[in-house]
Coordinates of C-alpha atoms in Angstrom, one line a residue:
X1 CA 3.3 -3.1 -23.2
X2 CA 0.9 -3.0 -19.9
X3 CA -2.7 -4.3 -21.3
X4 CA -5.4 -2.0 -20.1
X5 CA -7.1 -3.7 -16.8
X6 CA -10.7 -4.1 -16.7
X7 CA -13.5 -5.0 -13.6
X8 CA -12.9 -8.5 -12.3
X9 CA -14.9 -11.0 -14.4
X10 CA -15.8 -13.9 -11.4
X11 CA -16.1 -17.5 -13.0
X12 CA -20.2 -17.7 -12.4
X13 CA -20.6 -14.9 -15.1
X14 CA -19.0 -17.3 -17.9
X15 CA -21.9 -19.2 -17.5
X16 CA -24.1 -16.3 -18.0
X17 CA -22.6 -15.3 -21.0
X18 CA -22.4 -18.9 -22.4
X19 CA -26.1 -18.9 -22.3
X20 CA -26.9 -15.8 -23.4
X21 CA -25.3 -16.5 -26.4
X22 CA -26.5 -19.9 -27.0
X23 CA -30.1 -18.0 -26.6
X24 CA -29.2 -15.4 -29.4
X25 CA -28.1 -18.3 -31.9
X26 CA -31.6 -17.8 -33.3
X27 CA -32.5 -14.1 -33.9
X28 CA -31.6 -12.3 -37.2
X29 CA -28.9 -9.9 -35.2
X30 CA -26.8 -11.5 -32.4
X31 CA -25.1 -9.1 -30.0
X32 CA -21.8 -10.3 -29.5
X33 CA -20.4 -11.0 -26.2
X34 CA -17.0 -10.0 -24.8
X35 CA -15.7 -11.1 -21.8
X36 CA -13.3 -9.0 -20.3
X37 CA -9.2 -10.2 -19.4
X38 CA -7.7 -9.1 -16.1
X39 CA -4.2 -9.1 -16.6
X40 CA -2.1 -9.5 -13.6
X41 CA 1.6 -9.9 -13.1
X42 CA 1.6 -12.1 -9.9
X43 CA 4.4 -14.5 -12.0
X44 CA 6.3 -11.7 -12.7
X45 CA 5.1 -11.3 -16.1
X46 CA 1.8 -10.6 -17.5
X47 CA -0.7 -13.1 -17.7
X48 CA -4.2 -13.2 -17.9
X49 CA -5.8 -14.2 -14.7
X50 CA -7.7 -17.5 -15.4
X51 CA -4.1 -18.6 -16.5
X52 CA -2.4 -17.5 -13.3
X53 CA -1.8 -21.7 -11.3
X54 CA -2.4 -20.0 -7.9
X55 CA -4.8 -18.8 -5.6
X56 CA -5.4 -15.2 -5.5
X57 CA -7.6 -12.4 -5.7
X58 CA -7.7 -9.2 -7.8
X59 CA -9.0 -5.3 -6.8
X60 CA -9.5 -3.2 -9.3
X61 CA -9.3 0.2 -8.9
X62 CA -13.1 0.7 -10.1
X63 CA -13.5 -2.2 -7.2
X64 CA -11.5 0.2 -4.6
X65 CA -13.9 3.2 -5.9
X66 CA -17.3 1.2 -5.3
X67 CA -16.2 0.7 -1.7
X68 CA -15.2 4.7 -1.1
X69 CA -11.6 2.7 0.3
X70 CA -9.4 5.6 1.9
X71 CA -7.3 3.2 4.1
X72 CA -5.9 -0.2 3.4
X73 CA -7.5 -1.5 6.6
X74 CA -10.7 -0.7 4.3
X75 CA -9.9 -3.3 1.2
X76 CA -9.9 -6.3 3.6
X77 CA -13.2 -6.6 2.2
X78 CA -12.0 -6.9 -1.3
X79 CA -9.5 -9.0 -0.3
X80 CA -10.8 -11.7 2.3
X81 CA -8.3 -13.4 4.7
X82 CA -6.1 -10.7 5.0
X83 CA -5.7 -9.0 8.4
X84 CA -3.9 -5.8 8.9
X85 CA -2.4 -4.5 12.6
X86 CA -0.2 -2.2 13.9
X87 CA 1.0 1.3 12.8
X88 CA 3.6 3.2 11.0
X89 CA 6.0 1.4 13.2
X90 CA 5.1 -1.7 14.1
X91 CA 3.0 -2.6 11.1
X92 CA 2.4 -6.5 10.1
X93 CA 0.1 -8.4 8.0
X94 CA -1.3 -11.9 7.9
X95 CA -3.1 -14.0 5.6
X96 CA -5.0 -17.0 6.4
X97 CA -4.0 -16.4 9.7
X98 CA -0.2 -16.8 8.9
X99 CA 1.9 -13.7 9.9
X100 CA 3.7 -12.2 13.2
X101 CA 2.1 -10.9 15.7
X102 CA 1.2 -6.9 16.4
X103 CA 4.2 -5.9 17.5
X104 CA 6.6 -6.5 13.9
X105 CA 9.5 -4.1 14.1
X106 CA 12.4 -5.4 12.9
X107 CA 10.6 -9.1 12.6
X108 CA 10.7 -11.2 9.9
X109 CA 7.1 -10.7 7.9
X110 CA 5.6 -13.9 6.6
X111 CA 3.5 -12.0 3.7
X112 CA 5.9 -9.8 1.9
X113 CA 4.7 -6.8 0.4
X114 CA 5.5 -5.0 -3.2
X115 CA 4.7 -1.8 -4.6
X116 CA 5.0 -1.7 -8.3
X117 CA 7.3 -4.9 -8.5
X118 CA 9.4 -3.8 -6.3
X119 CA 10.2 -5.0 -2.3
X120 CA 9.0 -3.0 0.8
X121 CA 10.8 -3.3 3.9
X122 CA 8.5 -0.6 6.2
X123 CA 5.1 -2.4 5.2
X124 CA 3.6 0.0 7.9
X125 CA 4.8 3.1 5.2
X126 CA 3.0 1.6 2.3
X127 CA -0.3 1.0 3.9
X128 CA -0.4 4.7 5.2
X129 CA -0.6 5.8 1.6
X130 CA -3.7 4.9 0.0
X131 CA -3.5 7.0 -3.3
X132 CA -4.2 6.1 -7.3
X133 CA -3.9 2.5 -7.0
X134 CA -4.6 0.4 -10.2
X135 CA -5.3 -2.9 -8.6
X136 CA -4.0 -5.2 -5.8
X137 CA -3.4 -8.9 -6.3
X138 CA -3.4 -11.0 -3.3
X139 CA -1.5 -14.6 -3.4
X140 CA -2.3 -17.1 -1.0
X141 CA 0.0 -19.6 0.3
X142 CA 4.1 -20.0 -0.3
X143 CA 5.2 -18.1 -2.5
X144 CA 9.2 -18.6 -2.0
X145 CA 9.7 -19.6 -5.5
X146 CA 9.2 -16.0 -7.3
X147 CA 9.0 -13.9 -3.9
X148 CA 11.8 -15.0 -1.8
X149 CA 12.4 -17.3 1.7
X150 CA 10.4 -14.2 3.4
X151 CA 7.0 -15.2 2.0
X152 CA 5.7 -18.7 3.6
X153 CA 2.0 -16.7 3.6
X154 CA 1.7 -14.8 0.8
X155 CA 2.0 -12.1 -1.0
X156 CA 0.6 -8.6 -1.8
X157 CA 1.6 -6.6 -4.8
X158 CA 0.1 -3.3 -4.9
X159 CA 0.2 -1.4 -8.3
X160 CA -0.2 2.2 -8.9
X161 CA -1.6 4.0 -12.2
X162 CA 1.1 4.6 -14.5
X163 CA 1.2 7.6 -17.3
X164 CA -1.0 7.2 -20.7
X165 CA -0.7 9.2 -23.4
X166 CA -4.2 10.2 -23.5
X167 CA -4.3 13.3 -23.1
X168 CA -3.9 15.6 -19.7
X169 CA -6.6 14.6 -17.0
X170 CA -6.4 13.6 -13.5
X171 CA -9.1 13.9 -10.4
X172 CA -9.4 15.1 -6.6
X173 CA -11.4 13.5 -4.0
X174 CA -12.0 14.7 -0.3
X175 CA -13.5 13.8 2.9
X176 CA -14.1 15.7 6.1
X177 CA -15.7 13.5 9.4
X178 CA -16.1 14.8 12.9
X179 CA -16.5 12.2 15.9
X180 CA -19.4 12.8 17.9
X181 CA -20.1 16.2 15.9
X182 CA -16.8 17.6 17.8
X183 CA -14.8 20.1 15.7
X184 CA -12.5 19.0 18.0
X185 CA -12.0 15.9 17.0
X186 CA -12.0 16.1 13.1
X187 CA -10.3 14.7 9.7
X188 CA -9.8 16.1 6.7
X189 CA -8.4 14.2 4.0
X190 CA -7.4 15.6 0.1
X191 CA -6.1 13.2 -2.5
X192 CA -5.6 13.5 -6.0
X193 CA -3.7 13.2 -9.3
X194 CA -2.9 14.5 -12.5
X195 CA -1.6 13.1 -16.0
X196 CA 0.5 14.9 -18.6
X197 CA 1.5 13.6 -21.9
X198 CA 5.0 15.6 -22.4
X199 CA 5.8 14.8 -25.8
X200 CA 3.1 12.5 -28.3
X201 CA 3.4 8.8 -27.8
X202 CA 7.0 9.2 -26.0
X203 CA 6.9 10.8 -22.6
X204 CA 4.3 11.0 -20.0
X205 CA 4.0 12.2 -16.5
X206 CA 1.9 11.3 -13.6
X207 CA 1.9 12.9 -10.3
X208 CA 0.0 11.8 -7.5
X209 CA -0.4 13.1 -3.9
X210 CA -2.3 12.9 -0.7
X211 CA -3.0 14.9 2.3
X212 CA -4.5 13.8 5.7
X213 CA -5.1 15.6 9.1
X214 CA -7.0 13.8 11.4
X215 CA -7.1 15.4 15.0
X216 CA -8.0 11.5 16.5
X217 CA -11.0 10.1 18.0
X218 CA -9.8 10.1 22.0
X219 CA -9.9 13.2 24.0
X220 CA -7.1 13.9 26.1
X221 CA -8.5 15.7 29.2
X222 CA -4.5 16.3 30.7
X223 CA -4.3 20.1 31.3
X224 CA -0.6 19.5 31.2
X225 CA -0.9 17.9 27.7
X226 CA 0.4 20.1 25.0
X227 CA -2.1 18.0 22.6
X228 CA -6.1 18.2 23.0
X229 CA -6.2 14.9 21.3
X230 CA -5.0 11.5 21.0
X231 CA -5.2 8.6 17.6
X232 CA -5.1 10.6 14.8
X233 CA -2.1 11.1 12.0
X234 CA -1.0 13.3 9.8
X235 CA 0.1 12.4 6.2
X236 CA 1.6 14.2 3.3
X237 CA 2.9 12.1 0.5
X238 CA 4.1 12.5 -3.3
X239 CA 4.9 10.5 -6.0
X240 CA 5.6 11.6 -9.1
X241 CA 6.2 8.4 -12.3
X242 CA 7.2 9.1 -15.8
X243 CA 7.0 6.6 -18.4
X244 CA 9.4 6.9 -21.7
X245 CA 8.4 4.9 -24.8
X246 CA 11.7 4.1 -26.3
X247 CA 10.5 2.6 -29.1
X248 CA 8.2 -0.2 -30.0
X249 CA 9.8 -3.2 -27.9
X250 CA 11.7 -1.2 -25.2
X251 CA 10.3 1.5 -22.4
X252 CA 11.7 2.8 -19.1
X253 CA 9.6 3.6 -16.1
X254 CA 11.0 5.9 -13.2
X255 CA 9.1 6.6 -10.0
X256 CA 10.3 9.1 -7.6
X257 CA 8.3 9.0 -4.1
X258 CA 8.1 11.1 -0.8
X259 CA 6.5 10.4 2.5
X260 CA 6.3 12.4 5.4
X261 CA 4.2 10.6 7.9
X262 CA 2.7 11.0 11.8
X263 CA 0.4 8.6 13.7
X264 CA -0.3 9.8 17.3
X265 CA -0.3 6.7 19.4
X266 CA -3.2 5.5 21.5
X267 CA -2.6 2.3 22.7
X268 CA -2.8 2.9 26.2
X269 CA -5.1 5.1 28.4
X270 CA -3.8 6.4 31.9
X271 CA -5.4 7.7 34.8
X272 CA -3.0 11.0 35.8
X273 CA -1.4 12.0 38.8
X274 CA -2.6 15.2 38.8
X275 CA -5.9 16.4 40.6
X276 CA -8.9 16.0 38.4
X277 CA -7.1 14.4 35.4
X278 CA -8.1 10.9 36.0
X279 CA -7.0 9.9 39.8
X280 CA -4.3 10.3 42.3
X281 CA -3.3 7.1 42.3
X282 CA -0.6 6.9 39.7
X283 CA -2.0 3.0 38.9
X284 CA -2.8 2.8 35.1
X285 CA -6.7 2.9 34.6
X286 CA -8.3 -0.4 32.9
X287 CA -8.0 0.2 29.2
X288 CA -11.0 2.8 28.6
X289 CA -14.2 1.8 26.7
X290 CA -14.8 2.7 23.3
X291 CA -17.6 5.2 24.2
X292 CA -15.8 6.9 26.5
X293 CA -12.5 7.3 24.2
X294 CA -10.4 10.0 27.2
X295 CA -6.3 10.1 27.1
X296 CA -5.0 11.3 30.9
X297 CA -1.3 11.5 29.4
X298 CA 0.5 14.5 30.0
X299 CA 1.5 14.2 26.4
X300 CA 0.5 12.4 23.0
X301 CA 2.6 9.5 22.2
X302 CA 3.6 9.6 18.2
X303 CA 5.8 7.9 15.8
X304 CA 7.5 9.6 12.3
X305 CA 8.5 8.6 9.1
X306 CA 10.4 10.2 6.6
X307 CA 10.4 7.8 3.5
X308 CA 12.4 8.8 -0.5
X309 CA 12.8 6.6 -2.7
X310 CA 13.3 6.4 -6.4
X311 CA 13.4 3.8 -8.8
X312 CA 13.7 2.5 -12.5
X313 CA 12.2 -0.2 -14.3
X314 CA 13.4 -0.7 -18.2
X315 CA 11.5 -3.3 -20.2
X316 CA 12.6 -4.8 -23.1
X317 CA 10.7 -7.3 -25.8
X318 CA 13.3 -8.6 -27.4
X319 CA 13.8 -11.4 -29.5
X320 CA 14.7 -13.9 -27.7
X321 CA 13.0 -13.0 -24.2
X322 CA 11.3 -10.2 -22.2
X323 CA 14.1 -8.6 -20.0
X324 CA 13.6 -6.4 -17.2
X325 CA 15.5 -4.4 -15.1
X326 CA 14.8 -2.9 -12.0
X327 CA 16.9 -0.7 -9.5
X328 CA 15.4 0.8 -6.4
X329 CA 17.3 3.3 -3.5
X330 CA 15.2 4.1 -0.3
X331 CA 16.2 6.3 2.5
X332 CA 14.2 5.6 5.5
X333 CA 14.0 7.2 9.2
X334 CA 11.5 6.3 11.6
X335 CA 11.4 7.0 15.1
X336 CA 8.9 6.6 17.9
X337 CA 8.0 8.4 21.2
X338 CA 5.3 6.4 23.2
X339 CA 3.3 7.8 26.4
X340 CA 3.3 5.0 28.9
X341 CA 3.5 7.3 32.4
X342 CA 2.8 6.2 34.6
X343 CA 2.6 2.9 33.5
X344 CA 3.9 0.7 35.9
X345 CA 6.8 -1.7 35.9
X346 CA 7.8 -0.1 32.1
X347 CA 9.6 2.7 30.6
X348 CA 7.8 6.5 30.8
X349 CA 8.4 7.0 27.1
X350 CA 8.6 3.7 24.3
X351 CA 11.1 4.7 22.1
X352 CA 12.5 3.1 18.9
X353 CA 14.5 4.7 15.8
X354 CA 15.0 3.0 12.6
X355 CA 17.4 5.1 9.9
X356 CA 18.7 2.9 7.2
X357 CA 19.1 2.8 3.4
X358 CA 18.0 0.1 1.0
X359 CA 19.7 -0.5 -2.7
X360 CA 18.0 -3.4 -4.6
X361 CA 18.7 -4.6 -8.3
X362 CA 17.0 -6.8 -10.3
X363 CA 17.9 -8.8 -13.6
X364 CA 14.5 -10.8 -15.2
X365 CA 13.5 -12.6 -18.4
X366 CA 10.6 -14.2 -18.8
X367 CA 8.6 -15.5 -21.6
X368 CA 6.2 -17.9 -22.5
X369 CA 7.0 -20.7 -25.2
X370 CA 3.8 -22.9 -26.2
X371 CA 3.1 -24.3 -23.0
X372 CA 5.7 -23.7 -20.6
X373 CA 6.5 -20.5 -19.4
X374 CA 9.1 -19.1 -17.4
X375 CA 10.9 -16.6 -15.4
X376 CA 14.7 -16.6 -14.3
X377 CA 17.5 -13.5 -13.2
X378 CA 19.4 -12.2 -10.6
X379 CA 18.3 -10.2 -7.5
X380 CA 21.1 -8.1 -5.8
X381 CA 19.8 -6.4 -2.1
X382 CA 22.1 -4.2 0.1
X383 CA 21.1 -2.9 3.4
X384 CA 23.9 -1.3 5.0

């Protein structure tokens, strides 16, 4: 069963509590000190963290709340070497400097990327969603053994809050910026969850959700353009888990997700051929400086997703070993329509479309016998 995860616990505050209590050996009432266990599953089986023989680092999801994260780009302070880049499309990742470079579609990733156990092949999807994480663990260095040939950097497994049997609760946080006071140019963001025990100590529900509509931070000054602005995205996901408590040694987890994502790309800014739009020249303007943040395109570049997915993990205690099996199907259209007029020497529109489906199966056991511990099954993956 999934041990509840506490704050991070860093190595300096043994000491502390060593001598604390070697201080209240003497008094009449000692206060006994207990030092909280972060259990991570970075093997592939749960383990405390001091017992994990690798380097990584652990977010919490009290950790993501101190920081007010909203954005992944936001935990690279909770999780140092890591460097995100790109967008929806063209996402990539590096750690320690290892990775490929901006551009990734379609590239091999040197950090591969998990969401509750379970492989991503659009990192740029799972970064847009930000929503009722439980913690992140970050693994530096090779990790081919348990992660495959496609991790020579690292990995990243992200885990989301899973049903309790608590009771019903859940939450709803906001935020609402304008840049440079412009109504203009504003975001609103609205994400949430909620937690529903279905029947006592059997069957839970957890749905989470998140909505983002952020008009971008670059004018576009075009009177042609259809679009006043330029950098912004729109985001409405869903994911909706329900946990099943078989009996005492065997559970089943199923996780149903939607995405519907838009990022408006800015990655260029033009001077446009008509009057009082930029220039006459039809030669591309020198990339325009931060402060001055003005689009001439004619029209907003953009890139869509459409993501599904649903999966199952069963768990099993048994006797002789802890089984798992897990069994994933993703439907997954992307496509991308990029502003470059009038650009020279290039295409007037970018475009790329991905539309593919992904069917993945896993077969684990795992266990730990006095010392040694190990983990060994079959991985089936089938990308048509």
């Amino acid at each position: 069963m999934p041990h509840p995860i506490k704050p991070l616990v860093c190595a300096a505050s043994l000491a502390v509590v060593s001598l604390c209590s070697h201080a209240q050996t003497d008094t009449e009432n000692p206060v006994p000190t207990v030092l909280d266990e972060v259990v991570v599953t970075a093997q592939k089986r749960e383990q405390i963290l001091q017992d994990v023989p690798i380097s990584i680092s652990v977010a919490t999801a009290q950790d993501i709340a101190d920081i007010n994260a909203f954005t992944f780009a936001d935990l690279e302070q909770l999780t140092p070497g890591v460097s995100l880049f790109g967008g929806l499309q063209s996402a990539s990742i590096r750690l320690r400097g290892v990775g490929p470079g901006f551009f990734a579609v379609n590239s091999p990733q040197s950090v591969v990327v998990f969401v509750d156990q379970f492989a991503q092949a659009q990192i740029g999807t799972v970064f847009s969603t930000l929503v009722d994480i439980e913690r992140l663990e970050l693994l530096r260095g090779p990790q081919g053994t348990l992660y495959g040939i496609n991790a020579p950097g690292g990995a990243y497994n992200i885990i989301t809050r899973s049903p309790d049997f608590e009771g019903v609760g859940g939450y709803v946080e906001g935020s609402y910026s304008q840049y440079d006071k412009s109504s203009e140019l504003a975001a609103q963001d609205m994400r949430g969850a909620v937690n529903v025990p279905l029947v006592d100590d059997k069957l839970a529900l957890r749905v989470a959700g998140v909505y983002r509509d952020d008009d971008g931070f670059i004018k576009n000054v075009n009177p042609a353009s259809p679009d006043d602005s330029n950098g912004g995205s729109d985001t409405k996901a869903v994911r909706g888990k329900l946990r099943w408590l078989i009996n005492d040694t065997m559970q089943l987890d199923t996780t149903a997700n939607y995405q519907d994502l838009t990022q408006y790309i800015s990655s260029f800014a033009y001077q446009g051929e008509l009057p009082d739009t930029g220039g006459t020249t039809g030669n591309p303007a020198i990339y325009t400086k931060f402060k001055d943040r003005v689009d001439y395109g004619d029209f907003a570049g953009r890139v869509d997703g459409d993501v599904k997915d649903i999966s199952a993990h069963w768990s099993w205690e048994a006797p002789f070993s802890n089984v798992d099996f897990l069994a994933m199907h993703q439907q997954f259209k992307n496509s991308s329509n990029e502003n470059r007029k009038p650009f020279p020497d290039s295409n007037e529109v970018f475009a790329i479309d991905l539309d593919y489906k992904i069917t993945t199966y896993e077969l684990r056991f795992s266990d730990q016998v006095g010392d040694i511990g190990y983990v060994t099954g079959l991985y089936y993956f089938d990308r048509p």
